[in-house]
Amino acid sequence: MDQGTLPEGFEALEPFVSDWVLPDASARMAKRQSSSIADIRRFYDAIVPRGVEALDYLRQYKLGELTPQGENLLKLMLSLTELGPAVEWYDNPQVYDGFPISRIRYVRQISDTAAQI
Amino acid sequence: MENTRIPVPPIGLTAKYPEVGTGPCATDIYHDPEIYRKEIEAIFKRSWYMIGRVEQIPNPGDFFTYELPTFKQSVLICRDKDGEVNGFHNVCTHRGNVVEHRPDGTCKGVFMCRFHGWSFDLKGNLARVRDEEGFFDLDKPKLGLKPIPTEIWEGFIFVSPEDQPHKTLTEYLGEQGLDTAGYPWGQCTQSYQYEVEVGCNWKLIVDSFAEVYHISTLHPNSAAPTMMASGNPYGRLLDVELKGPHRTNSHYSVWADVTNPVQRLAYLHAAAAQNVVGQDKINLPKGINPTRSDVWSVDLVIFFPTLSFTVSAGQYTAHQVWPIGPNRCLYQQRVFVRPAENAAQRVGQENSMVEYRDVSLEDLSTLERIQRSLDTGQIKEFHYHDHELSLRHQHKVVTDIIAAYDREMAEG
Ligand code: FES
Ligand SMILES: [Fe+2]
């Protein structure tokens, strides 16, 4: 049985749960903007090598059927997608020379964990 | 696929449509308040507006409300007990408060105004008046909610701001609507929506997605590596098709071996790469991938004036611009994706949204700067590239409509 906050085998990512398990896309966007690129990279460098395994784990479940630990792993991966461009495109939390992201309002988001089919 | 054999698309799009011309275009339609006033009368009041999808209200009693910023109107859309979708002006007939104040939800058959509690049923009839005894000869049948013209195309709910629409929705959508009907619009049941107010003329936002001449310079690390792979350094288009006031840009792209780790995870392990790999690019309605190219990635399907869709074989994004002044508008972006079959695909959905949003921030970065150059008279003409044909076409459509409107007014 999973004991920690993440599924068995992903214990090494525990230190990132408190910062990077966030309620929704809008919160992830805000967290990226308020983080330093060094903090972003620390999480990115730890989780990217586990990415294929994490997705293999998640692929076994339908949304709505994950354990709480599985949901946390999913939410870490959702944070990773928010951070991808910061590391891979800009080397900065912000879009290079971009329109101010603080002016964007999310009106509708897809639930992180609710069943879709 | 051997990328080296794929030719760069040629120059020659504008020559297909001699009527649009080739000269510089005056920029007054991008800032002149008097032209804007005429656009509201001659263009915006005469168009239809997409405000949502039928999947948002699957059951009787389901509803959503929506603002039309250009017209300062609020609309109430609901499904009634016969399964019909009805649209009303969200205005209580007692003293004008909104009938429904929530953005969406399910009601038990009546909407009750929170001001004094008048209630209206799902067909808009005035159902109940609190302490009715105190009123004087209320003509209740005449005090129902005012309907707003509401029509559905391919599951999209459209409304007209005018009581007597200038054209039916089918007439408004025209050839562009016929050519893109049948795309699996309804299969992308999951969507994100975000919005932003931008200090620019509505046409600048339409323009920012309607040419990719800028792709290698404005999106060097984001969109360019995938959209320009295999030597298309100028981001040329496969085709531009003009259809009355509407138009479509068809985009060239081949699948490059993406090396960014997160993109690889999302594309190869979480089904996010629906715009570049593994999709049937041929069995689509004739207006999508119109050249039937196997190096096709997405089309930008534009419905004049302010609705457009970036459509790929497996997902799409809707862009809606609401003018609120000659140099101000609200821009709404909705990213529609297929439902996740498993929890890994949820990651792919989010990746698609984040990528699209960040690329859009690069696009939007130019707009208030351009508007400043327009408002201060620093740029009086635009010079359009052959592959900026969509912008030239829009210029002609707007200019022609304003000229016709001027004649209409002169003739009384
Ligand atoms: S304004 Fe709605 S009940 Fe009075
Ligand atoms: Fe762009």
Short mmCIF file of C-alpha atoms in Angstrom, two decimals, chain B residues 156-358:
data_model
loop_
_atom_site.label_atom_id
_atom_site.label_comp_id
_atom_site.label_asym_id
_atom_site.label_seq_id
_atom_site.Cartn_x
_atom_site.Cartn_y
_atom_site.Cartn_z
CA PHE B 156 -21.60 26.01 -31.02
CA ILE B 157 -24.23 28.36 -29.60
CA PHE B 158 -24.40 31.68 -31.45
CA VAL B 159 -26.43 34.78 -30.61
CA SER B 160 -27.23 37.92 -32.54
CA PRO B 161 -27.19 41.29 -30.77
CA GLU B 162 -30.03 42.54 -32.98
CA ASP B 163 -33.66 41.56 -32.50
CA GLN B 164 -34.00 41.08 -36.26
CA PRO B 165 -30.68 39.59 -37.40
CA HIS B 166 -29.29 41.08 -40.58
CA LYS B 167 -28.63 37.53 -41.85
CA THR B 168 -29.48 34.05 -40.61
CA LEU B 169 -26.61 32.24 -38.91
CA THR B 170 -26.28 29.95 -41.94
CA GLU B 171 -26.03 32.95 -44.26
CA TYR B 172 -23.51 34.61 -41.96
CA LEU B 173 -21.27 31.50 -41.79
CA GLY B 174 -21.55 31.09 -45.56
CA GLU B 175 -19.18 28.90 -47.52
CA GLN B 176 -16.72 28.83 -44.62
CA GLY B 177 -19.37 27.21 -42.42
CA LEU B 178 -20.27 24.61 -45.06
CA ASP B 179 -16.62 23.75 -45.71
CA THR B 180 -15.75 23.17 -42.06
CA ALA B 181 -18.95 21.45 -40.87
CA GLY B 182 -18.36 17.82 -40.00
CA TYR B 183 -15.02 18.32 -38.29
CA PRO B 184 -15.27 16.48 -34.94
CA TRP B 185 -15.94 19.73 -33.07
CA GLY B 186 -18.04 17.92 -30.49
CA GLN B 187 -15.39 15.32 -29.64
CA CYS B 188 -13.17 17.86 -27.93
CA THR B 189 -15.40 18.03 -24.87
CA GLN B 190 -12.83 19.42 -22.43
CA SER B 191 -11.88 23.08 -22.56
CA TYR B 192 -9.92 25.81 -20.92
CA GLN B 193 -10.91 29.44 -21.34
CA TYR B 194 -9.01 32.53 -20.40
CA GLU B 195 -9.36 36.16 -21.31
CA VAL B 196 -7.41 39.36 -21.32
CA GLU B 197 -8.13 43.00 -22.04
CA VAL B 198 -5.72 44.45 -24.57
CA GLY B 199 -5.29 48.12 -25.44
CA CYS B 200 -5.51 47.70 -29.18
CA ASN B 201 -7.94 47.74 -32.08
CA TRP B 202 -9.78 44.45 -32.60
CA LYS B 203 -8.11 43.89 -35.97
CA LEU B 204 -4.65 43.74 -34.43
CA ILE B 205 -5.61 40.69 -32.38
CA VAL B 206 -7.16 38.99 -35.39
CA ASP B 207 -3.97 39.84 -37.30
CA SER B 208 -1.63 38.48 -34.66
CA PHE B 209 -2.80 34.92 -35.33
CA ALA B 210 -3.48 35.44 -39.04
CA GLU B 211 0.07 35.48 -40.31
CA VAL B 212 3.15 33.43 -39.45
CA TYR B 213 5.64 35.50 -41.38
CA HIS B 214 6.73 36.37 -37.83
CA ILE B 215 7.24 32.82 -36.66
CA SER B 216 11.03 32.52 -36.72
CA THR B 217 11.57 35.95 -35.19
CA LEU B 218 8.78 36.29 -32.61
CA HIS B 219 8.65 32.60 -31.63
CA PRO B 220 12.27 31.48 -32.06
CA ASN B 221 12.35 28.92 -29.25
CA SER B 222 8.67 28.11 -28.85
CA ALA B 223 6.61 27.54 -31.99
CA ALA B 224 9.36 27.92 -34.58
CA PRO B 225 11.23 24.65 -34.03
CA THR B 226 8.13 22.56 -34.74
CA MET B 227 6.32 24.82 -37.19
CA MET B 228 9.44 25.49 -39.26
CA ALA B 229 11.20 22.18 -39.11
CA SER B 230 12.66 20.99 -42.39
CA GLY B 231 13.71 24.27 -43.84
CA ASN B 232 10.74 26.59 -44.02
CA PRO B 233 12.70 29.48 -42.54
CA TYR B 234 10.17 32.15 -43.48
CA GLY B 235 7.22 30.30 -42.00
CA ARG B 236 5.36 30.32 -45.30
CA LEU B 237 1.83 29.00 -45.51
CA LEU B 238 0.58 26.10 -47.57
CA ASP B 239 -2.36 28.17 -48.73
CA VAL B 240 -4.74 31.01 -48.01
CA GLU B 241 -8.36 30.65 -49.12
CA LEU B 242 -10.65 33.67 -49.23
CA LYS B 243 -14.38 32.99 -48.93
CA GLY B 244 -16.47 36.15 -49.01
CA PRO B 245 -15.55 38.04 -45.82
CA HIS B 246 -14.10 34.86 -44.24
CA ARG B 247 -10.75 33.22 -44.88
CA THR B 248 -8.52 30.29 -43.98
CA ASN B 249 -4.75 30.03 -43.54
CA SER B 250 -3.35 26.54 -43.96
CA HIS B 251 -0.10 25.95 -42.08
CA TYR B 252 2.90 23.94 -43.08
CA SER B 253 4.76 21.89 -40.52
CA VAL B 254 6.52 18.60 -40.33
CA TRP B 255 7.18 16.56 -37.27
CA ALA B 256 10.63 17.46 -36.09
CA ASP B 257 12.35 15.29 -33.57
CA VAL B 258 11.51 17.48 -30.62
CA THR B 259 14.33 17.40 -28.11
CA ASN B 260 12.84 19.40 -25.24
CA PRO B 261 12.25 16.85 -22.45
CA VAL B 262 8.87 18.08 -21.26
CA GLN B 263 7.57 18.42 -24.81
CA ARG B 264 8.78 14.90 -25.53
CA LEU B 265 7.00 13.55 -22.46
CA ALA B 266 3.77 15.29 -23.41
CA TYR B 267 3.88 14.47 -27.12
CA LEU B 268 5.19 10.91 -26.99
CA HIS B 269 3.85 9.64 -23.67
CA ALA B 270 0.74 11.71 -22.95
CA ALA B 271 -1.00 12.11 -26.33
CA ALA B 272 -0.55 15.87 -26.47
CA ALA B 273 0.90 16.10 -29.94
CA GLN B 274 -2.44 16.01 -31.65
CA ASN B 275 -1.38 18.86 -33.87
CA VAL B 276 1.73 17.19 -35.20
CA VAL B 277 1.72 13.42 -35.06
CA GLY B 278 -0.47 10.42 -35.41
CA GLN B 279 -3.63 12.03 -36.72
CA ASP B 280 -5.55 11.44 -39.90
CA LYS B 281 -4.85 14.55 -41.94
CA ILE B 282 -6.91 13.58 -44.95
CA ASN B 283 -10.38 12.47 -43.83
CA LEU B 284 -11.41 15.96 -42.84
CA PRO B 285 -14.05 18.33 -44.21
CA LYS B 286 -12.85 19.93 -47.43
CA GLY B 287 -12.25 23.31 -45.78
CA ILE B 288 -9.72 21.85 -43.33
CA ASN B 289 -6.29 21.01 -44.72
CA PRO B 290 -7.72 22.27 -48.04
CA THR B 291 -4.64 21.31 -50.05
CA ARG B 292 -4.70 17.78 -48.56
CA SER B 293 -1.04 18.14 -47.70
CA ASP B 294 0.73 15.58 -45.55
CA VAL B 295 2.96 18.33 -44.17
CA TRP B 296 -0.10 20.14 -42.87
CA SER B 297 -0.29 20.99 -39.16
CA VAL B 298 -3.13 23.42 -38.46
CA ASP B 299 -5.56 25.73 -40.20
CA LEU B 300 -6.65 29.08 -38.93
CA VAL B 301 -10.33 29.17 -39.86
CA ILE B 302 -11.47 32.78 -39.63
CA PHE B 303 -15.07 33.88 -39.47
CA PHE B 304 -15.13 37.60 -40.11
CA PRO B 305 -15.04 39.72 -38.09
CA THR B 306 -13.82 38.33 -34.76
CA LEU B 307 -14.14 34.57 -34.39
CA SER B 308 -11.44 32.20 -35.48
CA PHE B 309 -10.38 28.63 -34.83
CA THR B 310 -6.89 27.16 -34.89
CA VAL B 311 -7.81 23.65 -35.97
CA SER B 312 -5.60 20.59 -36.06
CA ALA B 313 -6.60 17.01 -36.66
CA GLY B 314 -7.04 16.31 -32.96
CA GLN B 315 -7.70 19.52 -31.03
CA TYR B 316 -8.58 23.15 -31.61
CA THR B 317 -8.43 26.59 -30.11
CA ALA B 318 -11.14 29.24 -30.50
CA HIS B 319 -10.24 32.91 -30.54
CA GLN B 320 -12.91 35.54 -29.91
CA VAL B 321 -12.25 39.26 -29.89
CA TRP B 322 -14.78 41.71 -28.44
CA PRO B 323 -14.15 45.32 -29.45
CA ILE B 324 -14.80 47.79 -26.64
CA GLY B 325 -13.38 50.91 -28.26
CA PRO B 326 -11.27 51.98 -31.23
CA ASN B 327 -8.16 50.93 -29.34
CA ARG B 328 -9.43 48.52 -26.73
CA CYS B 329 -10.78 44.98 -26.77
CA LEU B 330 -11.35 41.84 -24.77
CA TYR B 331 -9.68 38.74 -26.15
CA GLN B 332 -10.95 35.28 -25.18
CA GLN B 333 -9.10 32.08 -25.93
CA ARG B 334 -10.62 28.62 -25.49
CA VAL B 335 -8.48 25.51 -25.88
CA PHE B 336 -10.61 22.44 -26.70
CA VAL B 337 -9.11 18.98 -26.24
CA ARG B 338 -10.37 15.42 -26.36
CA PRO B 339 -11.29 13.76 -23.07
CA ALA B 340 -8.40 12.00 -21.37
CA GLU B 341 -8.73 8.24 -21.64
CA ASN B 342 -6.40 7.86 -18.67
CA ALA B 343 -4.62 10.04 -16.12
CA ALA B 344 -1.46 10.32 -18.25
CA GLN B 345 -3.41 12.05 -21.01
CA ARG B 346 -4.51 14.69 -18.52
CA VAL B 347 -0.86 15.83 -18.58
CA GLY B 348 -1.01 16.12 -22.35
CA GLN B 349 -4.09 18.36 -22.15
CA GLU B 350 -2.37 20.72 -19.75
CA ASN B 351 0.77 20.82 -21.87
CA SER B 352 -1.26 21.83 -24.93
CA MET B 353 -2.87 24.69 -23.02
CA VAL B 354 0.38 25.95 -21.48
CA GLU B 355 2.27 25.86 -24.78
CA TYR B 356 -0.54 27.63 -26.57
CA ARG B 357 -0.86 30.26 -23.85
CA ASP B 358 2.85 31.09 -23.76
#
